[in-house]
Amino acid sequence: MKKRRILLKVGSNTLTKETDNISRGKIEDLASQIAQLKDTCEFVIVSSGAIAVAKQFVKLESKQKDVFVKQALASIGQPHLIRIYQEIFREYGLLTSQCLLSYSDFEKKESRTNIVNTINVLVNNNYIPIINENDTVATDEIKFGDNDKLGALTASLLEADLFIIATNTNGIYTKESIENGTPKTIELVEDFEALQSEVVNSKSTHGSGGMQSKIEAATVAKNANIETWIVNGLEDNFILNAFEDKVPFTKIK
C-alpha cells in the first residue's frame, strides 16, 4: 500500500503554544500523532522555531540591523531545535533528519532534483526530514512569511498528497464573524477568488506569517493540485482530529 505523503508546516506560534518558549509538550504531541499514523502516512515537516529557541537562553548585543540579529539567533537556535525534535521523536520510535533549504534552491533544476532525491531516500528509510529555511544566509524568511511559502514549494516539489499548515486559529474565519467577535471557520474553499475577500490581515505573535501568507502558500499548493488544510495546531491531536473531522478547520481543494 502506498502511504499518503503529508507535508506538515509548523510555525513558531504552534511550537511555542504562543508563549516565549518552545513547548516540548507540543513536539511530543506531533511525535505521538505521527507514530500513530506511520503505517498509512509518511511525513515531511517544515518547522520554524529556531529563533524562538535561541531567544530562550541568549540575548545578543548588536548595533547591526535587526535582520542580522535574527539570522545570528537562527544559527544558535537551529541545532537546539533539531536536538529537541530528535530526542522526543526517538522516544516514539521515530527517526529524524535536518534539511536546510533556501529559496534559490527551488529555482535551479539541479538543486530541485537533489532535494527530491535526498528526501526520498530519507523517507524511504523511515527518516522524517525536518526542513527549515537556511536562515543564516537567507533574508527571505523574514520577507516570505513564517515558512508558509517554503512549505508550499516543498510540498509541490515532493508531490505531497496533502499540505497541512498548523496555525493558531481554527482555520480561516469569515471576515464578518471576526468583526462580530464570534469567529466562524470557512470549512471548505472551492472558490479561491472569493476567499481573498475574506482575509483579514493580521500577523501572528512570534511568526512572520498571518493568514495572507497562508493563502498565498495554499495558492502555490493548489497550482500543483495539492489540497491544503489549515488546522489549529495549538490543540492536542490536531492532525488525527482533522482526519476524523472532529474539529473545525479549513480545507482548500
PDB file of C-alpha atoms in Angstrom:
ATOM      1  CA  MET A   1       0.000   0.000   0.000  1.00  0.00           C
ATOM      2  CA  LYS A   2       1.327   3.411  -0.956  1.00  0.00           C
ATOM      3  CA  LYS A   3       1.463   5.778   2.004  1.00  0.00           C
ATOM      4  CA  ARG A   4      -0.054   9.233   1.839  1.00  0.00           C
ATOM      5  CA  ARG A   5       2.699  11.810   1.743  1.00  0.00           C
ATOM      6  CA  ILE A   6       1.951  14.689   4.087  1.00  0.00           C
ATOM      7  CA  LEU A   7       3.864  17.933   4.225  1.00  0.00           C
ATOM      8  CA  LEU A   8       3.254  19.392   7.682  1.00  0.00           C
ATOM      9  CA  LYS A   9       4.226  23.011   8.237  1.00  0.00           C
ATOM     10  CA  VAL A  10       4.518  24.013  11.877  1.00  0.00           C
ATOM     11  CA  GLY A  11       5.018  27.673  12.727  1.00  0.00           C
ATOM     12  CA  SER A  12       6.696  29.231  15.742  1.00  0.00           C
ATOM     13  CA  ASN A  13       3.350  30.076  17.308  1.00  0.00           C
ATOM     14  CA  THR A  14       2.328  26.433  17.339  1.00  0.00           C
ATOM     15  CA  LEU A  15       5.689  25.210  18.636  1.00  0.00           C
ATOM     16  CA  THR A  16       5.724  27.715  21.481  1.00  0.00           C
ATOM     17  CA  LYS A  17       1.997  27.312  22.157  1.00  0.00           C
ATOM     18  CA  GLU A  18       2.012  31.122  21.951  1.00  0.00           C
ATOM     19  CA  THR A  19       4.443  31.530  24.855  1.00  0.00           C
ATOM     20  CA  ASP A  20       8.074  32.633  24.735  1.00  0.00           C
ATOM     21  CA  ASN A  21       9.431  29.091  24.985  1.00  0.00           C
ATOM     22  CA  ILE A  22       9.432  26.098  22.681  1.00  0.00           C
ATOM     23  CA  SER A  23       6.907  23.621  24.072  1.00  0.00           C
ATOM     24  CA  ARG A  24       8.320  20.117  24.445  1.00  0.00           C
ATOM     25  CA  GLY A  25       4.721  19.008  25.006  1.00  0.00           C
ATOM     26  CA  LYS A  26       3.745  20.239  21.543  1.00  0.00           C
ATOM     27  CA  ILE A  27       6.643  18.364  19.934  1.00  0.00           C
ATOM     28  CA  GLU A  28       5.539  15.248  21.885  1.00  0.00           C
ATOM     29  CA  ASP A  29       2.025  15.797  20.532  1.00  0.00           C
ATOM     30  CA  LEU A  30       3.426  15.852  16.970  1.00  0.00           C
ATOM     31  CA  ALA A  31       5.514  12.737  17.576  1.00  0.00           C
ATOM     32  CA  SER A  32       2.667  10.791  19.133  1.00  0.00           C
ATOM     33  CA  GLN A  33       0.332  11.550  16.199  1.00  0.00           C
ATOM     34  CA  ILE A  34       2.935  10.743  13.557  1.00  0.00           C
ATOM     35  CA  ALA A  35       3.728   7.464  15.346  1.00  0.00           C
ATOM     36  CA  GLN A  36       0.025   6.537  15.247  1.00  0.00           C
ATOM     37  CA  LEU A  37      -0.207   7.344  11.542  1.00  0.00           C
ATOM     38  CA  LYS A  38       3.088   5.875  10.391  1.00  0.00           C
ATOM     39  CA  ASP A  39       1.566   2.781   8.770  1.00  0.00           C
ATOM     40  CA  THR A  40      -0.582   4.847   6.406  1.00  0.00           C
ATOM     41  CA  CYS A  41       1.206   8.214   6.126  1.00  0.00           C
ATOM     42  CA  GLU A  42       4.727   9.459   5.589  1.00  0.00           C
ATOM     43  CA  PHE A  43       5.569  12.886   6.946  1.00  0.00           C
ATOM     44  CA  VAL A  44       7.906  15.647   5.895  1.00  0.00           C
ATOM     45  CA  ILE A  45       7.953  18.555   8.365  1.00  0.00           C
ATOM     46  CA  VAL A  46       8.736  22.180   7.647  1.00  0.00           C
ATOM     47  CA  SER A  47       9.415  23.670  11.058  1.00  0.00           C
ATOM     48  CA  SER A  48      10.049  27.215  12.190  1.00  0.00           C
ATOM     49  CA  GLY A  49      11.175  27.889  15.733  1.00  0.00           C
ATOM     50  CA  ALA A  50      14.974  28.291  15.568  1.00  0.00           C
ATOM     51  CA  ILE A  51      14.833  31.953  16.544  1.00  0.00           C
ATOM     52  CA  ALA A  52      12.287  31.254  19.286  1.00  0.00           C
ATOM     53  CA  VAL A  53      14.570  28.559  20.792  1.00  0.00           C
ATOM     54  CA  ALA A  54      17.591  30.847  20.788  1.00  0.00           C
ATOM     55  CA  LYS A  55      15.691  33.681  22.448  1.00  0.00           C
ATOM     56  CA  GLN A  56      15.061  31.371  25.404  1.00  0.00           C
ATOM     57  CA  PHE A  57      18.643  31.454  26.549  1.00  0.00           C
ATOM     58  CA  VAL A  58      20.525  34.168  24.755  1.00  0.00           C
ATOM     59  CA  LYS A  59      20.272  37.884  24.321  1.00  0.00           C
ATOM     60  CA  LEU A  60      22.515  39.136  21.564  1.00  0.00           C
ATOM     61  CA  GLU A  61      24.032  42.566  21.833  1.00  0.00           C
ATOM     62  CA  SER A  62      24.343  44.213  18.465  1.00  0.00           C
ATOM     63  CA  LYS A  63      24.340  47.512  16.703  1.00  0.00           C
ATOM     64  CA  GLN A  64      23.655  45.638  13.466  1.00  0.00           C
ATOM     65  CA  LYS A  65      20.313  45.699  11.688  1.00  0.00           C
ATOM     66  CA  ASP A  66      17.576  43.540  13.173  1.00  0.00           C
ATOM     67  CA  VAL A  67      17.775  41.040  10.298  1.00  0.00           C
ATOM     68  CA  PHE A  68      21.399  40.131  11.163  1.00  0.00           C
ATOM     69  CA  VAL A  69      20.474  39.593  14.796  1.00  0.00           C
ATOM     70  CA  LYS A  70      17.629  37.300  13.690  1.00  0.00           C
ATOM     71  CA  GLN A  71      19.990  35.343  11.457  1.00  0.00           C
ATOM     72  CA  ALA A  72      22.512  35.014  14.277  1.00  0.00           C
ATOM     73  CA  LEU A  73      19.747  33.815  16.614  1.00  0.00           C
ATOM     74  CA  ALA A  74      18.618  31.300  13.981  1.00  0.00           C
ATOM     75  CA  SER A  75      22.164  29.970  13.788  1.00  0.00           C
ATOM     76  CA  ILE A  76      22.254  29.455  17.576  1.00  0.00           C
ATOM     77  CA  GLY A  77      18.739  28.060  17.822  1.00  0.00           C
ATOM     78  CA  GLN A  78      18.638  25.659  14.856  1.00  0.00           C
ATOM     79  CA  PRO A  79      20.845  22.871  16.315  1.00  0.00           C
ATOM     80  CA  HIS A  80      18.917  23.063  19.605  1.00  0.00           C
ATOM     81  CA  LEU A  81      15.594  22.857  17.779  1.00  0.00           C
ATOM     82  CA  ILE A  82      16.699  19.763  15.863  1.00  0.00           C
ATOM     83  CA  ARG A  83      18.060  18.191  19.048  1.00  0.00           C
ATOM     84  CA  ILE A  84      14.686  18.620  20.787  1.00  0.00           C
ATOM     85  CA  TYR A  85      12.924  17.024  17.804  1.00  0.00           C
ATOM     86  CA  GLN A  86      15.442  14.179  17.733  1.00  0.00           C
ATOM     87  CA  GLU A  87      15.195  13.395  21.446  1.00  0.00           C
ATOM     88  CA  ILE A  88      11.401  13.473  21.608  1.00  0.00           C
ATOM     89  CA  PHE A  89      10.729  11.702  18.306  1.00  0.00           C
ATOM     90  CA  ARG A  90      13.190   8.958  19.272  1.00  0.00           C
ATOM     91  CA  GLU A  91      11.073   8.221  22.366  1.00  0.00           C
ATOM     92  CA  TYR A  92       8.227   7.432  19.949  1.00  0.00           C
ATOM     93  CA  GLY A  93      10.431   5.229  17.769  1.00  0.00           C
ATOM     94  CA  LEU A  94      10.750   7.880  15.061  1.00  0.00           C
ATOM     95  CA  LEU A  95      13.951   8.903  13.284  1.00  0.00           C
ATOM     96  CA  THR A  96      14.553  12.492  12.163  1.00  0.00           C
ATOM     97  CA  SER A  97      16.974  14.338   9.931  1.00  0.00           C
ATOM     98  CA  GLN A  98      17.643  18.005   9.215  1.00  0.00           C
ATOM     99  CA  CYS A  99      17.401  19.670   5.821  1.00  0.00           C
ATOM    100  CA  LEU A 100      18.151  23.362   5.415  1.00  0.00           C
ATOM    101  CA  LEU A 101      16.835  24.883   2.210  1.00  0.00           C
ATOM    102  CA  SER A 102      16.850  28.335   0.722  1.00  0.00           C
ATOM    103  CA  TYR A 103      14.511  29.799  -1.860  1.00  0.00           C
ATOM    104  CA  SER A 104      17.225  29.847  -4.513  1.00  0.00           C
ATOM    105  CA  ASP A 105      17.336  26.016  -4.270  1.00  0.00           C
ATOM    106  CA  PHE A 106      13.886  25.926  -5.863  1.00  0.00           C
ATOM    107  CA  GLU A 107      14.990  27.996  -8.822  1.00  0.00           C
ATOM    108  CA  LYS A 108      17.736  25.683 -10.087  1.00  0.00           C
ATOM    109  CA  LYS A 109      16.724  22.453 -11.792  1.00  0.00           C
ATOM    110  CA  GLU A 110      19.752  20.591 -10.472  1.00  0.00           C
ATOM    111  CA  SER A 111      19.175  21.530  -6.848  1.00  0.00           C
ATOM    112  CA  ARG A 112      15.432  20.754  -7.156  1.00  0.00           C
ATOM    113  CA  THR A 113      16.321  17.251  -8.361  1.00  0.00           C
ATOM    114  CA  ASN A 114      18.804  16.868  -5.497  1.00  0.00           C
ATOM    115  CA  ILE A 115      16.240  17.886  -2.902  1.00  0.00           C
ATOM    116  CA  VAL A 116      13.705  15.367  -4.226  1.00  0.00           C
ATOM    117  CA  ASN A 117      16.209  12.508  -4.430  1.00  0.00           C
ATOM    118  CA  THR A 118      17.675  13.135  -0.972  1.00  0.00           C
ATOM    119  CA  ILE A 119      14.313  13.478   0.737  1.00  0.00           C
ATOM    120  CA  ASN A 120      13.002  10.360  -0.999  1.00  0.00           C
ATOM    121  CA  VAL A 121      15.989   8.358   0.285  1.00  0.00           C
ATOM    122  CA  LEU A 122      15.340   9.649   3.817  1.00  0.00           C
ATOM    123  CA  VAL A 123      11.587   8.968   3.726  1.00  0.00           C
ATOM    124  CA  ASN A 124      12.032   5.511   2.178  1.00  0.00           C
ATOM    125  CA  ASN A 125      14.351   4.662   5.074  1.00  0.00           C
ATOM    126  CA  ASN A 126      11.803   5.866   7.633  1.00  0.00           C
ATOM    127  CA  TYR A 127      13.521   9.142   8.455  1.00  0.00           C
ATOM    128  CA  ILE A 128      11.349  12.217   8.908  1.00  0.00           C
ATOM    129  CA  PRO A 129      13.053  15.195   7.260  1.00  0.00           C
ATOM    130  CA  ILE A 130      12.738  18.353   9.336  1.00  0.00           C
ATOM    131  CA  ILE A 131      13.139  21.261   6.994  1.00  0.00           C
ATOM    132  CA  ASN A 132      13.810  24.863   7.842  1.00  0.00           C
ATOM    133  CA  GLU A 133      14.991  27.762   5.821  1.00  0.00           C
ATOM    134  CA  ASN A 134      18.737  28.217   5.844  1.00  0.00           C
ATOM    135  CA  ASP A 135      18.243  31.396   7.828  1.00  0.00           C
ATOM    136  CA  THR A 136      21.857  32.306   8.344  1.00  0.00           C
ATOM    137  CA  VAL A 137      22.306  33.020   4.652  1.00  0.00           C
ATOM    138  CA  ALA A 138      18.752  33.886   3.644  1.00  0.00           C
ATOM    139  CA  THR A 139      16.860  37.077   4.193  1.00  0.00           C
ATOM    140  CA  ASP A 140      13.745  35.630   2.610  1.00  0.00           C
ATOM    141  CA  GLU A 141      12.006  34.036   5.574  1.00  0.00           C
ATOM    142  CA  ILE A 142      11.716  37.451   7.042  1.00  0.00           C
ATOM    143  CA  LYS A 143      10.119  38.539   3.750  1.00  0.00           C
ATOM    144  CA  PHE A 144       8.232  35.384   2.820  1.00  0.00           C
ATOM    145  CA  GLY A 145       6.262  34.809   5.969  1.00  0.00           C
ATOM    146  CA  ASP A 146       6.908  32.147   8.548  1.00  0.00           C
ATOM    147  CA  ASN A 147       7.869  29.282   6.231  1.00  0.00           C
ATOM    148  CA  ASP A 148       4.367  29.024   4.735  1.00  0.00           C
ATOM    149  CA  LYS A 149       5.697  29.545   1.228  1.00  0.00           C
ATOM    150  CA  LEU A 150       8.670  27.250   1.881  1.00  0.00           C
ATOM    151  CA  GLY A 151       6.186  24.570   2.977  1.00  0.00           C
ATOM    152  CA  ALA A 152       4.090  25.003  -0.162  1.00  0.00           C
ATOM    153  CA  LEU A 153       7.090  24.951  -2.519  1.00  0.00           C
ATOM    154  CA  THR A 154       8.422  21.831  -0.799  1.00  0.00           C
ATOM    155  CA  ALA A 155       5.006  20.132  -0.920  1.00  0.00           C
ATOM    156  CA  SER A 156       4.823  20.838  -4.666  1.00  0.00           C
ATOM    157  CA  LEU A 157       8.347  19.658  -5.322  1.00  0.00           C
ATOM    158  CA  LEU A 158       7.830  16.419  -3.356  1.00  0.00           C
ATOM    159  CA  GLU A 159       4.382  15.837  -4.901  1.00  0.00           C
ATOM    160  CA  ALA A 160       2.771  15.611  -1.476  1.00  0.00           C
ATOM    161  CA  ASP A 161      -0.764  14.258  -1.238  1.00  0.00           C
ATOM    162  CA  LEU A 162      -1.717  16.801   1.407  1.00  0.00           C
ATOM    163  CA  PHE A 163      -0.287  20.062   2.753  1.00  0.00           C
ATOM    164  CA  ILE A 164      -1.215  20.789   6.391  1.00  0.00           C
ATOM    165  CA  ILE A 165      -0.485  24.222   7.840  1.00  0.00           C
ATOM    166  CA  ALA A 166      -0.644  24.191  11.641  1.00  0.00           C
ATOM    167  CA  THR A 167      -1.567  27.624  12.946  1.00  0.00           C
ATOM    168  CA  ASN A 168      -3.175  29.284  15.976  1.00  0.00           C
ATOM    169  CA  THR A 169      -6.752  29.568  14.676  1.00  0.00           C
ATOM    170  CA  ASN A 170      -9.386  27.011  13.636  1.00  0.00           C
ATOM    171  CA  GLY A 171      -8.535  27.628  10.004  1.00  0.00           C
ATOM    172  CA  ILE A 172      -9.660  30.751   8.134  1.00  0.00           C
ATOM    173  CA  TYR A 173     -12.550  32.671   9.639  1.00  0.00           C
ATOM    174  CA  THR A 174     -15.120  34.670   7.702  1.00  0.00           C
ATOM    175  CA  LYS A 175     -14.407  38.387   7.826  1.00  0.00           C
ATOM    176  CA  GLU A 176     -17.878  39.132   9.145  1.00  0.00           C
ATOM    177  CA  SER A 177     -17.530  36.667  12.026  1.00  0.00           C
ATOM    178  CA  ILE A 178     -14.203  38.204  13.079  1.00  0.00           C
ATOM    179  CA  GLU A 179     -15.750  41.667  13.055  1.00  0.00           C
ATOM    180  CA  ASN A 180     -18.623  40.336  15.205  1.00  0.00           C
ATOM    181  CA  GLY A 181     -16.145  38.762  17.612  1.00  0.00           C
ATOM    182  CA  THR A 182     -17.590  35.259  17.031  1.00  0.00           C
ATOM    183  CA  PRO A 183     -15.026  33.614  14.737  1.00  0.00           C
ATOM    184  CA  LYS A 184     -16.620  31.155  12.330  1.00  0.00           C
ATOM    185  CA  THR A 185     -14.437  28.804  10.275  1.00  0.00           C
ATOM    186  CA  ILE A 186     -14.730  28.607   6.495  1.00  0.00           C
ATOM    187  CA  GLU A 187     -14.683  24.804   6.289  1.00  0.00           C
ATOM    188  CA  LEU A 188     -14.395  24.277   2.549  1.00  0.00           C
ATOM    189  CA  VAL A 189     -12.950  26.564  -0.079  1.00  0.00           C
ATOM    190  CA  GLU A 190     -13.682  25.790  -3.674  1.00  0.00           C
ATOM    191  CA  ASP A 191     -13.829  29.352  -4.963  1.00  0.00           C
ATOM    192  CA  PHE A 192     -10.388  30.784  -4.456  1.00  0.00           C
ATOM    193  CA  GLU A 193     -11.227  34.301  -5.642  1.00  0.00           C
ATOM    194  CA  ALA A 194     -13.979  34.646  -3.053  1.00  0.00           C
ATOM    195  CA  LEU A 195     -11.561  33.586  -0.339  1.00  0.00           C
ATOM    196  CA  GLN A 196      -9.265  36.572  -0.895  1.00  0.00           C
ATOM    197  CA  SER A 197     -12.039  38.946   0.137  1.00  0.00           C
ATOM    198  CA  GLU A 198     -12.477  37.133   3.461  1.00  0.00           C
ATOM    199  CA  VAL A 199      -8.913  37.543   4.632  1.00  0.00           C
ATOM    200  CA  VAL A 200      -8.212  39.906   7.459  1.00  0.00           C
ATOM    201  CA  ASN A 201      -4.523  40.652   7.516  1.00  0.00           C
ATOM    202  CA  SER A 202      -3.007  40.013  10.906  1.00  0.00           C
ATOM    203  CA  LYS A 203       0.436  38.781  11.797  1.00  0.00           C
ATOM    204  CA  SER A 204       0.991  36.079  14.397  1.00  0.00           C
ATOM    205  CA  THR A 205       2.926  36.995  17.554  1.00  0.00           C
ATOM    206  CA  HIS A 206       6.155  35.026  17.008  1.00  0.00           C
ATOM    207  CA  GLY A 207       5.685  34.205  13.388  1.00  0.00           C
ATOM    208  CA  SER A 208       6.104  36.365  10.380  1.00  0.00           C
ATOM    209  CA  GLY A 209       3.113  34.804   8.674  1.00  0.00           C
ATOM    210  CA  GLY A 210      -0.510  35.693   9.234  1.00  0.00           C
ATOM    211  CA  MET A 211      -3.436  34.473   7.127  1.00  0.00           C
ATOM    212  CA  GLN A 212      -2.411  36.225   3.920  1.00  0.00           C
ATOM    213  CA  SER A 213       0.824  34.232   3.677  1.00  0.00           C
ATOM    214  CA  LYS A 214      -1.132  31.012   4.316  1.00  0.00           C
ATOM    215  CA  ILE A 215      -3.457  31.765   1.429  1.00  0.00           C
ATOM    216  CA  GLU A 216      -0.507  32.563  -0.829  1.00  0.00           C
ATOM    217  CA  ALA A 217       1.007  29.231   0.220  1.00  0.00           C
ATOM    218  CA  ALA A 218      -2.277  27.430  -0.490  1.00  0.00           C
ATOM    219  CA  THR A 219      -2.266  29.025  -3.965  1.00  0.00           C
ATOM    220  CA  VAL A 220       1.157  27.510  -4.681  1.00  0.00           C
ATOM    221  CA  ALA A 221      -0.077  24.103  -3.469  1.00  0.00           C
ATOM    222  CA  LYS A 222      -3.322  24.371  -5.453  1.00  0.00           C
ATOM    223  CA  ASN A 223      -1.345  25.060  -8.640  1.00  0.00           C
ATOM    224  CA  ALA A 224       0.371  21.715  -8.019  1.00  0.00           C
ATOM    225  CA  ASN A 225      -3.038  20.037  -7.398  1.00  0.00           C
ATOM    226  CA  ILE A 226      -2.356  19.609  -3.697  1.00  0.00           C
ATOM    227  CA  GLU A 227      -5.121  20.085  -1.144  1.00  0.00           C
ATOM    228  CA  THR A 228      -4.264  22.397   1.773  1.00  0.00           C
ATOM    229  CA  TRP A 229      -5.671  22.106   5.294  1.00  0.00           C
ATOM    230  CA  ILE A 230      -5.303  24.990   7.734  1.00  0.00           C
ATOM    231  CA  VAL A 231      -5.674  23.481  11.189  1.00  0.00           C
ATOM    232  CA  ASN A 232      -5.356  24.726  14.756  1.00  0.00           C
ATOM    233  CA  GLY A 233      -2.003  23.287  15.848  1.00  0.00           C
ATOM    234  CA  LEU A 234      -2.401  24.552  19.417  1.00  0.00           C
ATOM    235  CA  GLU A 235      -4.928  21.763  20.057  1.00  0.00           C
ATOM    236  CA  ASP A 236      -3.681  18.305  21.042  1.00  0.00           C
ATOM    237  CA  ASN A 237      -4.101  15.595  18.389  1.00  0.00           C
ATOM    238  CA  PHE A 238      -4.936  18.226  15.764  1.00  0.00           C
ATOM    239  CA  ILE A 239      -3.874  16.026  12.824  1.00  0.00           C
ATOM    240  CA  LEU A 240      -5.796  12.951  13.978  1.00  0.00           C
ATOM    241  CA  ASN A 241      -8.842  15.096  14.817  1.00  0.00           C
ATOM    242  CA  ALA A 242      -8.761  16.764  11.402  1.00  0.00           C
ATOM    243  CA  PHE A 243      -8.593  13.362   9.704  1.00  0.00           C
ATOM    244  CA  GLU A 244     -11.663  12.299  11.665  1.00  0.00           C
ATOM    245  CA  ASP A 245     -13.439  15.646  11.104  1.00  0.00           C
ATOM    246  CA  LYS A 246     -13.743  16.192  14.844  1.00  0.00           C
ATOM    247  CA  VAL A 247     -12.600  19.814  14.772  1.00  0.00           C
ATOM    248  CA  PRO A 248     -13.368  22.859  12.633  1.00  0.00           C
ATOM    249  CA  PHE A 249     -10.618  23.625  10.101  1.00  0.00           C
ATOM    250  CA  THR A 250     -10.320  24.970   6.566  1.00  0.00           C
ATOM    251  CA  LYS A 251      -9.906  22.680   3.554  1.00  0.00           C
ATOM    252  CA  ILE A 252      -8.759  24.334   0.360  1.00  0.00           C
ATOM    253  CA  LYS A 253      -9.306  21.955  -2.523  1.00  0.00           C
TER     254      LYS A 253
END
